[in-house]
Tab-separated table of C-alpha atoms and ligand atoms in Angstrom:
chain	number	residue	atom	x	y	z
A	6	MET	CA	-0.024	-0.268	-0.025
A	7	SER	CA	2.900	2.709	1.146
A	8	ASP	CA	4.480	1.495	-2.238
A	9	GLU	CA	1.722	2.549	-4.341
A	10	LYS	CA	1.713	5.859	-2.496
A	11	LEU	CA	5.021	6.046	-2.871
A	12	ASP	CA	4.587	5.274	-6.815
A	13	LEU	CA	2.014	7.655	-7.308
A	14	LEU	CA	4.032	10.460	-5.149
A	15	ALA	CA	7.013	9.885	-7.343
A	16	ASP	CA	4.739	10.014	-10.801
A	17	ARG	CA	3.585	12.935	-9.584
A	18	LEU	CA	6.379	14.817	-9.084
A	19	ARG	CA	8.148	13.598	-12.574
A	20	ARG	CA	5.611	15.361	-14.021
A	21	ALA	CA	5.920	18.832	-12.007
A	22	SER	CA	7.983	22.128	-12.883
A	23	ARG	CA	6.837	23.726	-9.363
A	24	VAL	CA	7.219	22.261	-6.213
A	25	THR	CA	6.804	23.198	-2.970
A	26	ILE	CA	8.236	21.617	0.301
A	27	LEU	CA	7.350	23.433	3.929
A	28	THR	CA	9.346	20.630	6.673
A	29	GLY	CA	9.118	20.914	10.062
A	30	ALA	CA	10.838	19.120	13.100
A	31	GLY	CA	10.242	15.993	12.151
A	32	VAL	CA	12.544	16.451	8.938
A	33	SER	CA	15.513	16.938	11.624
A	34	ALA	CA	14.651	13.750	13.908
A	35	ALA	CA	17.079	10.868	12.075
A	36	SER	CA	19.646	14.065	12.843
A	37	GLY	CA	19.059	13.715	16.579
A	38	VAL	CA	17.362	16.857	17.128
A	39	PRO	CA	14.172	16.862	19.392
A	40	THR	CA	10.651	17.606	17.811
A	41	PHE	CA	8.524	20.158	19.866
A	42	ARG	CA	5.684	17.533	21.087
A	43	GLY	CA	5.767	14.134	21.565
A	44	SER	CA	8.099	12.102	23.217
A	45	GLY	CA	11.214	13.529	23.614
A	46	GLY	CA	9.633	17.152	23.293
A	47	LEU	CA	9.936	18.261	26.661
A	48	TRP	CA	12.727	20.141	28.449
A	49	ARG	CA	12.850	19.813	31.670
A	50	GLN	CA	8.868	20.021	33.041
A	51	PHE	CA	8.303	22.444	30.215
A	52	ARG	CA	6.548	22.688	26.524
A	53	ALA	CA	7.116	25.138	23.910
A	54	GLU	CA	4.293	27.208	24.302
A	55	ASP	CA	5.867	27.487	28.176
A	56	LEU	CA	9.101	28.692	26.808
A	57	ALA	CA	8.939	30.237	23.478
A	58	THR	CA	6.326	33.266	23.749
A	59	PRO	CA	7.307	36.965	24.713
A	60	GLY	CA	5.869	37.117	28.063
A	61	ALA	CA	7.946	33.893	29.309
A	62	PHE	CA	10.960	35.731	28.393
A	63	SER	CA	9.758	38.973	30.105
A	64	ARG	CA	9.450	37.689	33.335
A	65	ASP	CA	12.578	34.767	33.072
A	66	PRO	CA	14.869	35.551	30.598
A	67	VAL	CA	17.914	33.265	32.136
A	68	LEU	CA	15.274	30.211	31.855
A	69	VAL	CA	14.152	30.883	28.852
A	70	TRP	CA	18.106	31.059	27.298
A	71	GLU	CA	19.181	28.300	28.881
A	72	TRP	CA	16.616	26.397	27.011
A	73	TYR	CA	18.615	27.570	23.853
A	74	ALA	CA	21.762	27.341	25.307
A	75	TRP	CA	20.687	23.149	25.632
A	76	ARG	CA	19.398	22.771	22.042
A	77	ARG	CA	22.082	25.251	20.724
A	78	GLU	CA	24.603	23.096	22.206
A	79	LEU	CA	22.702	19.789	21.079
A	80	ILE	CA	22.403	20.755	17.543
A	81	ALA	CA	25.726	22.308	17.057
A	82	ALA	CA	26.424	17.975	17.269
A	83	CYS	CA	24.173	17.243	14.417
A	84	LYS	CA	24.449	17.035	11.000
A	85	PRO	CA	22.264	17.064	8.356
A	86	ASN	CA	20.217	13.519	7.105
A	87	PRO	CA	19.419	12.226	3.789
A	88	ALA	CA	15.956	13.912	4.168
A	89	HIS	CA	17.760	17.403	4.138
A	90	ASP	CA	19.637	16.001	1.416
A	91	VAL	CA	17.055	14.678	-1.010
A	92	VAL	CA	15.649	18.383	-0.180
A	93	ALA	CA	18.285	19.854	-0.938
A	94	ARG	CA	18.838	18.383	-4.331
A	95	TRP	CA	15.611	18.392	-5.136
A	96	SER	CA	15.536	22.234	-4.174
A	97	LYS	CA	17.800	22.449	-7.593
A	98	SER	CA	16.638	19.965	-10.062
A	99	PHE	CA	13.101	20.927	-10.523
A	100	GLU	CA	12.029	23.986	-12.933
A	101	ARG	CA	11.529	26.368	-9.537
A	102	CYS	CA	10.806	24.576	-6.070
A	103	THR	CA	10.451	26.634	-3.041
A	104	VAL	CA	11.458	24.988	0.348
A	105	ILE	CA	9.728	26.612	3.445
A	106	THR	CA	11.259	25.617	6.963
A	107	GLN	CA	9.690	25.851	10.271
A	108	ASN	CA	13.022	24.443	12.117
A	109	VAL	CA	15.240	27.284	13.559
A	110	ASP	CA	18.054	24.559	13.662
A	111	ASP	CA	19.590	25.362	10.151
A	112	LEU	CA	20.415	22.135	9.035
A	113	HIS	CA	18.614	22.902	5.214
A	114	VAL	CA	21.046	25.813	5.257
A	115	GLN	CA	24.006	22.722	5.769
A	116	ALA	CA	22.884	20.620	3.341
A	117	ASP	CA	22.994	23.464	1.000
A	118	THR	CA	19.260	23.886	-0.257
A	119	ALA	CA	18.616	26.934	-2.198
A	120	ASN	CA	15.139	28.759	-2.163
A	121	LEU	CA	15.025	28.230	1.105
A	122	LEU	CA	12.349	30.347	3.701
A	123	ARG	CA	13.240	30.395	7.446
A	124	VAL	CA	9.580	31.374	8.320
A	125	HIS	CA	10.407	30.859	12.287
A	126	GLY	CA	13.816	32.256	11.702
A	127	SER	CA	16.804	30.615	13.544
A	128	LEU	CA	19.045	29.774	16.477
A	129	TRP	CA	21.950	30.938	15.691
A	130	GLU	CA	20.840	34.557	14.991
A	131	LEU	CA	20.527	37.306	17.813
A	132	SER	CA	18.997	40.322	17.855
A	133	CYS	CA	18.544	42.909	21.052
A	134	TRP	CA	15.494	42.441	23.044
A	135	ARG	CA	14.606	46.201	23.561
A	136	LYS	CA	15.018	47.182	20.085
A	137	CYS	CA	17.612	49.499	20.658
A	138	GLY	CA	18.217	50.124	16.244
A	139	ALA	CA	21.217	46.953	16.844
A	140	SER	CA	20.942	45.398	13.445
A	141	PRO	CA	20.371	41.258	13.758
A	142	TRP	CA	23.707	39.714	14.609
A	143	HIS	CA	25.075	35.852	13.669
A	144	ASP	CA	26.679	34.211	16.729
A	145	GLU	CA	26.908	30.412	16.825
A	146	SER	CA	29.036	30.264	20.149
A	147	VAL	CA	28.930	27.361	21.887
A	148	PRO	CA	28.310	27.450	24.746
A	149	LEU	CA	27.343	31.149	24.556
A	150	GLN	CA	29.749	33.828	26.000
A	151	THR	CA	27.514	34.480	29.017
A	152	LEU	CA	24.224	33.705	29.938
A	153	PRO	CA	22.212	35.327	28.778
A	154	PRO	CA	23.681	36.887	25.634
A	155	LEU	CA	23.860	41.047	25.611
A	156	CYS	CA	23.009	43.028	22.956
A	157	PRO	CA	26.887	44.567	21.441
A	158	ALA	CA	25.406	47.982	20.814
A	159	CYS	CA	23.507	48.642	24.402
A	160	GLY	CA	24.211	46.146	26.271
A	161	GLY	CA	20.897	45.383	27.467
A	162	LEU	CA	19.571	41.560	26.866
A	163	ALA	CA	19.581	39.304	23.330
A	164	ARG	CA	16.924	37.727	22.347
A	165	PRO	CA	17.110	34.423	20.155
A	166	GLY	CA	16.222	35.475	16.550
A	167	VAL	CA	13.258	32.934	16.284
A	168	VAL	CA	9.770	33.612	16.163
A	169	TRP	CA	8.010	33.198	18.755
A	170	PHE	CA	3.703	32.554	19.628
A	171	GLY	CA	1.993	35.835	19.316
A	172	GLU	CA	4.663	36.953	16.929
A	173	SER	CA	4.172	37.887	13.520
A	174	LEU	CA	6.307	35.851	10.554
A	175	PRO	CA	8.579	37.682	8.773
A	176	ARG	CA	7.103	39.301	5.963
A	177	ARG	CA	9.585	38.727	3.597
A	178	GLU	CA	9.839	35.171	4.042
A	179	MET	CA	5.799	35.045	4.314
A	180	GLU	CA	4.960	36.374	1.006
A	181	ALA	CA	7.001	34.391	-0.650
A	182	ALA	CA	6.141	30.836	0.975
A	183	ALA	CA	2.339	32.545	0.210
A	184	ALA	CA	3.481	32.556	-3.665
A	185	ALA	CA	5.278	29.050	-3.665
A	186	CYS	CA	1.632	27.704	-2.678
A	187	ALA	CA	0.885	28.103	-6.329
A	188	CYS	CA	2.772	24.792	-7.444
A	189	ASP	CA	2.090	21.670	-9.170
A	190	VAL	CA	2.824	19.616	-5.963
A	191	PHE	CA	3.095	20.609	-2.706
A	192	LEU	CA	4.891	18.525	-0.072
A	193	THR	CA	4.228	18.846	3.992
A	194	VAL	CA	7.320	17.094	5.797
A	195	GLY	CA	7.720	16.168	9.777
A	196	THR	CA	5.143	18.548	10.600
A	197	SER	CA	2.644	18.362	13.336
A	198	ALA	CA	0.392	20.665	11.320
A	199	ILE	CA	-1.054	22.422	14.264
A	200	VAL	CA	0.917	25.903	14.134
A	201	TYR	CA	-0.346	28.517	11.997
A	202	PRO	CA	-0.035	30.409	10.008
A	203	ALA	CA	2.254	27.942	8.529
A	204	ALA	CA	0.306	24.795	8.818
A	205	GLY	CA	-2.930	27.288	6.577
A	206	LEU	CA	0.030	26.591	3.476
A	207	VAL	CA	-0.532	23.797	2.367
A	208	HIS	CA	-4.606	24.343	2.756
A	209	GLU	CA	-3.599	27.401	0.820
A	210	ALA	CA	-1.918	25.240	-1.910
A	211	LYS	CA	-4.719	22.851	-2.229
A	212	ARG	CA	-6.865	25.632	-3.357
A	213	GLY	CA	-4.730	26.900	-5.537
A	214	GLY	CA	-5.212	23.485	-7.634
A	215	ALA	CA	-1.577	21.708	-5.930
A	216	PHE	CA	-1.423	17.856	-5.316
A	217	THR	CA	-0.755	17.586	-1.962
A	218	ALA	CA	0.944	15.199	0.094
A	219	GLU	CA	2.058	14.837	3.552
A	220	LEU	CA	5.022	12.581	4.461
A	221	ASN	CA	5.335	12.136	8.568
A	222	LEU	CA	5.617	9.864	11.094
A	223	ASP	CA	2.165	10.516	12.538
A	224	PRO	CA	-1.277	11.241	11.747
A	225	THR	CA	-1.573	14.792	11.601
A	226	PRO	CA	-4.755	17.311	11.468
A	227	ALA	CA	-3.227	17.868	7.769
A	228	SER	CA	-3.506	13.977	6.753
A	229	ALA	CA	-7.568	13.835	6.509
A	230	GLU	CA	-7.318	17.248	3.923
A	231	VAL	CA	-4.118	16.014	1.713
A	232	GLU	CA	-4.412	13.987	-1.565
A	233	LEU	CA	-1.980	11.849	0.102
A	234	ALA	CA	-0.997	10.575	3.256
A	235	ILE	CA	2.640	8.912	3.844
A	236	HIS	CA	3.217	7.788	7.471
A	237	GLY	CA	6.982	6.680	8.488
A	238	PRO	CA	10.048	8.125	8.827
A	239	ALA	CA	11.221	11.749	6.766
A	240	ASP	CA	14.503	10.017	5.820
A	241	ARG	CA	13.777	7.021	4.162
A	242	LEU	CA	10.289	8.145	2.844
A	243	LEU	CA	11.846	10.911	1.010
A	244	SER	CA	15.237	8.815	-0.450
A	245	ASP	CA	12.290	5.606	-1.683
A	246	ILE	CA	10.923	8.293	-3.293
A	247	ALA	CA	14.150	10.347	-4.785
A	248	GLN	CA	15.695	6.006	-6.040
A	249	ARG	CA	12.117	6.384	-7.752
A	250	LEU	CA	12.825	9.021	-10.139
A	251	ILE	CA	16.275	8.243	-10.800
A	252	PRO	CA	15.785	7.972	-14.839
U	4	LIG	C1	8.690	12.620	12.204
U	4	LIG	C2	9.724	11.886	12.548
U	4	LIG	C3	10.557	11.253	10.905
U	4	LIG	C4	8.618	12.852	14.329
U	4	LIG	N1	10.202	11.881	10.013
U	4	LIG	N2	8.212	12.955	10.808
U	4	LIG	C5	-5.766	29.394	17.286
U	4	LIG	C6	-5.634	28.498	15.939
U	4	LIG	C7	-4.986	29.038	14.926
U	4	LIG	C8	-3.834	29.567	15.760
U	4	LIG	C9	-3.510	30.350	16.857
U	4	LIG	C10	-4.372	29.967	17.832
U	4	LIG	N3	-4.057	30.510	19.067
U	4	LIG	C11	-2.998	31.111	18.514
U	4	LIG	C12	-2.390	30.862	17.368
U	4	LIG	C13	-1.690	30.979	16.512
U	4	LIG	C14	-0.419	30.606	17.174
U	4	LIG	C15	0.015	28.972	16.511
U	4	LIG	O1	-0.214	28.492	15.560
U	4	LIG	N4	-0.698	28.127	18.270
U	4	LIG	C16	-0.782	27.039	17.482
U	4	LIG	C17	-0.175	25.596	18.943
U	4	LIG	C18	-2.404	26.744	17.940
U	4	LIG	N5	0.419	30.723	16.061
U	4	LIG	C19	1.528	31.962	16.410
U	4	LIG	O2	1.660	32.748	17.631
U	4	LIG	C20	2.708	32.490	15.337
U	4	LIG	N6	2.303	33.560	15.265
U	4	LIG	C21	1.003	34.338	15.039
U	4	LIG	O3	-0.010	33.768	14.163
U	4	LIG	O4	0.887	35.714	14.836
U	4	LIG	C22	-0.586	36.299	14.229
U	4	LIG	C23	-1.329	36.023	15.393
U	4	LIG	C24	-0.889	36.326	17.252
U	4	LIG	C25	-1.651	36.088	18.209
U	4	LIG	C26	-2.627	35.466	17.660
U	4	LIG	C27	-2.891	35.138	16.431
U	4	LIG	C28	-2.268	35.143	15.129
U	4	LIG	C29	3.874	32.292	15.592
U	4	LIG	C30	4.177	30.642	16.052
U	4	LIG	C31	5.826	30.496	15.887
U	4	LIG	C32	5.957	29.031	16.438
U	4	LIG	N7	7.410	29.430	17.121
U	4	LIG	C33	7.538	27.940	17.290
U	4	LIG	C34	9.338	28.168	18.577
U	4	LIG	C35	10.204	28.294	17.160
U	4	LIG	C36	11.183	29.226	17.891
U	4	LIG	C37	12.104	27.769	18.310
U	4	LIG	O5	12.497	26.503	18.061
U	4	LIG	O6	12.223	28.048	19.825
U	4	LIG	O7	8.414	26.937	16.127
U	4	LIG	S1	6.993	26.975	18.215
U	4	LIG	C38	7.662	25.071	17.614
U	4	LIG	O8	6.121	24.486	16.599
U	4	LIG	C39	8.453	25.968	16.602
U	4	LIG	C40	8.284	24.980	15.122
U	4	LIG	O9	8.592	25.496	14.336
U	4	LIG	C41	6.706	24.635	15.244
U	4	LIG	C42	6.289	24.048	14.628
U	4	LIG	O10	6.244	22.655	15.342
U	4	LIG	P1	6.727	21.268	14.208
U	4	LIG	O11	8.305	21.295	12.890
U	4	LIG	O12	5.790	20.752	13.083
U	4	LIG	O13	7.268	20.166	14.954
U	4	LIG	P2	6.074	19.087	16.259
U	4	LIG	O14	7.301	18.537	17.191
U	4	LIG	O15	4.982	19.765	16.664
U	4	LIG	O16	6.042	18.233	14.999
U	4	LIG	C43	6.963	17.101	14.897
U	4	LIG	C44	6.100	16.093	13.536
U	4	LIG	O17	7.472	15.219	13.398
U	4	LIG	C45	5.181	15.453	14.721
U	4	LIG	O18	3.973	14.990	13.632
U	4	LIG	C46	5.973	13.755	14.205
U	4	LIG	O19	4.996	12.558	14.333
U	4	LIG	C47	6.793	13.920	12.714
U	4	LIG	N8	7.757	12.800	13.301
U	4	LIG	N9	10.038	12.189	14.032
U	4	LIG	C48	8.763	12.149	9.362
U	4	LIG	N10	11.890	10.425	11.706
U	5	LIG	ZN1	20.515	46.533	21.895
């Protein structure tokens, strides 16, 4: 059954010129990066919803930074897996391919993915919490030099360059993501499909006439909406489909 679904998706991809791929934490799972929800999703007793908010940061910036420092250390030791590699290859082989990622680990960047839109930011970018006017800066230091890290311009608190609940997603990236919903095939890979507005993109693509497919370990709210839902590990499913596309 799964083989037939993989054949069907490979057939759609073979005939597609515009392909859009939305990725989530499940794509990085085989690299050793913990997902947000499901087993292993908690840090100490906290959920992402408890820590990834401006309110949590203003109440306890050290606690929130400890969570990010732990993740930065863990992710610094992770490498792209075959799922990132297949996505990177496809990003260059289709006539037009856009990769929209919710992941902040930058493993798609390491895999050399073209046309990548990071809609939730990056763990490796920092900005000034006070918005003193300093431009966001890149910081890959592990461990961080100080905890919490400080803004080099004003000496106030720095914050991670990621999008927290209640914050807007970056405008340029979201406009490009919305435009990329006009495609022949839209794949949603390794995401629980519950965090909006990213989770709404697959519906937008379907409304626009795209063939939509989900590749995810577990069923999600998107499973019943897409034309094809295939459940399994992203690295294996993407490699199996890539294998079928070899002429
Ligand atoms: C595998 C696998 C393997 C495992 N292979 N698969 C009510 C309705 C609608 C919206 C809202 C609402 N109430 C509030 C909102 C808005 C809110 C939202 O969506 N909340 C929902 C929780 C309900 N959204 C926002 O606030 C966004 N901003 C916004 O909307 O602004 C306007 C607005 C503001 C206020 C109110 C209303 C509108 C911002 C969202 C920012 C999300 N940020 C985070 C943290 C980023 C920083 C950080 O990393 O620290 O982004 S939360 C976290 O979830 C992170 C992820 O990118 C995001 C999505 O998670 P993802 O990637 O799907 O991971 P998981 O763990 O959930 O799922 C992994 C999946 O992989 C699972 O299904 C596994 O089965 C699978 N898997 N291993 C394949 N090997
Ligand atoms: Zn500052």
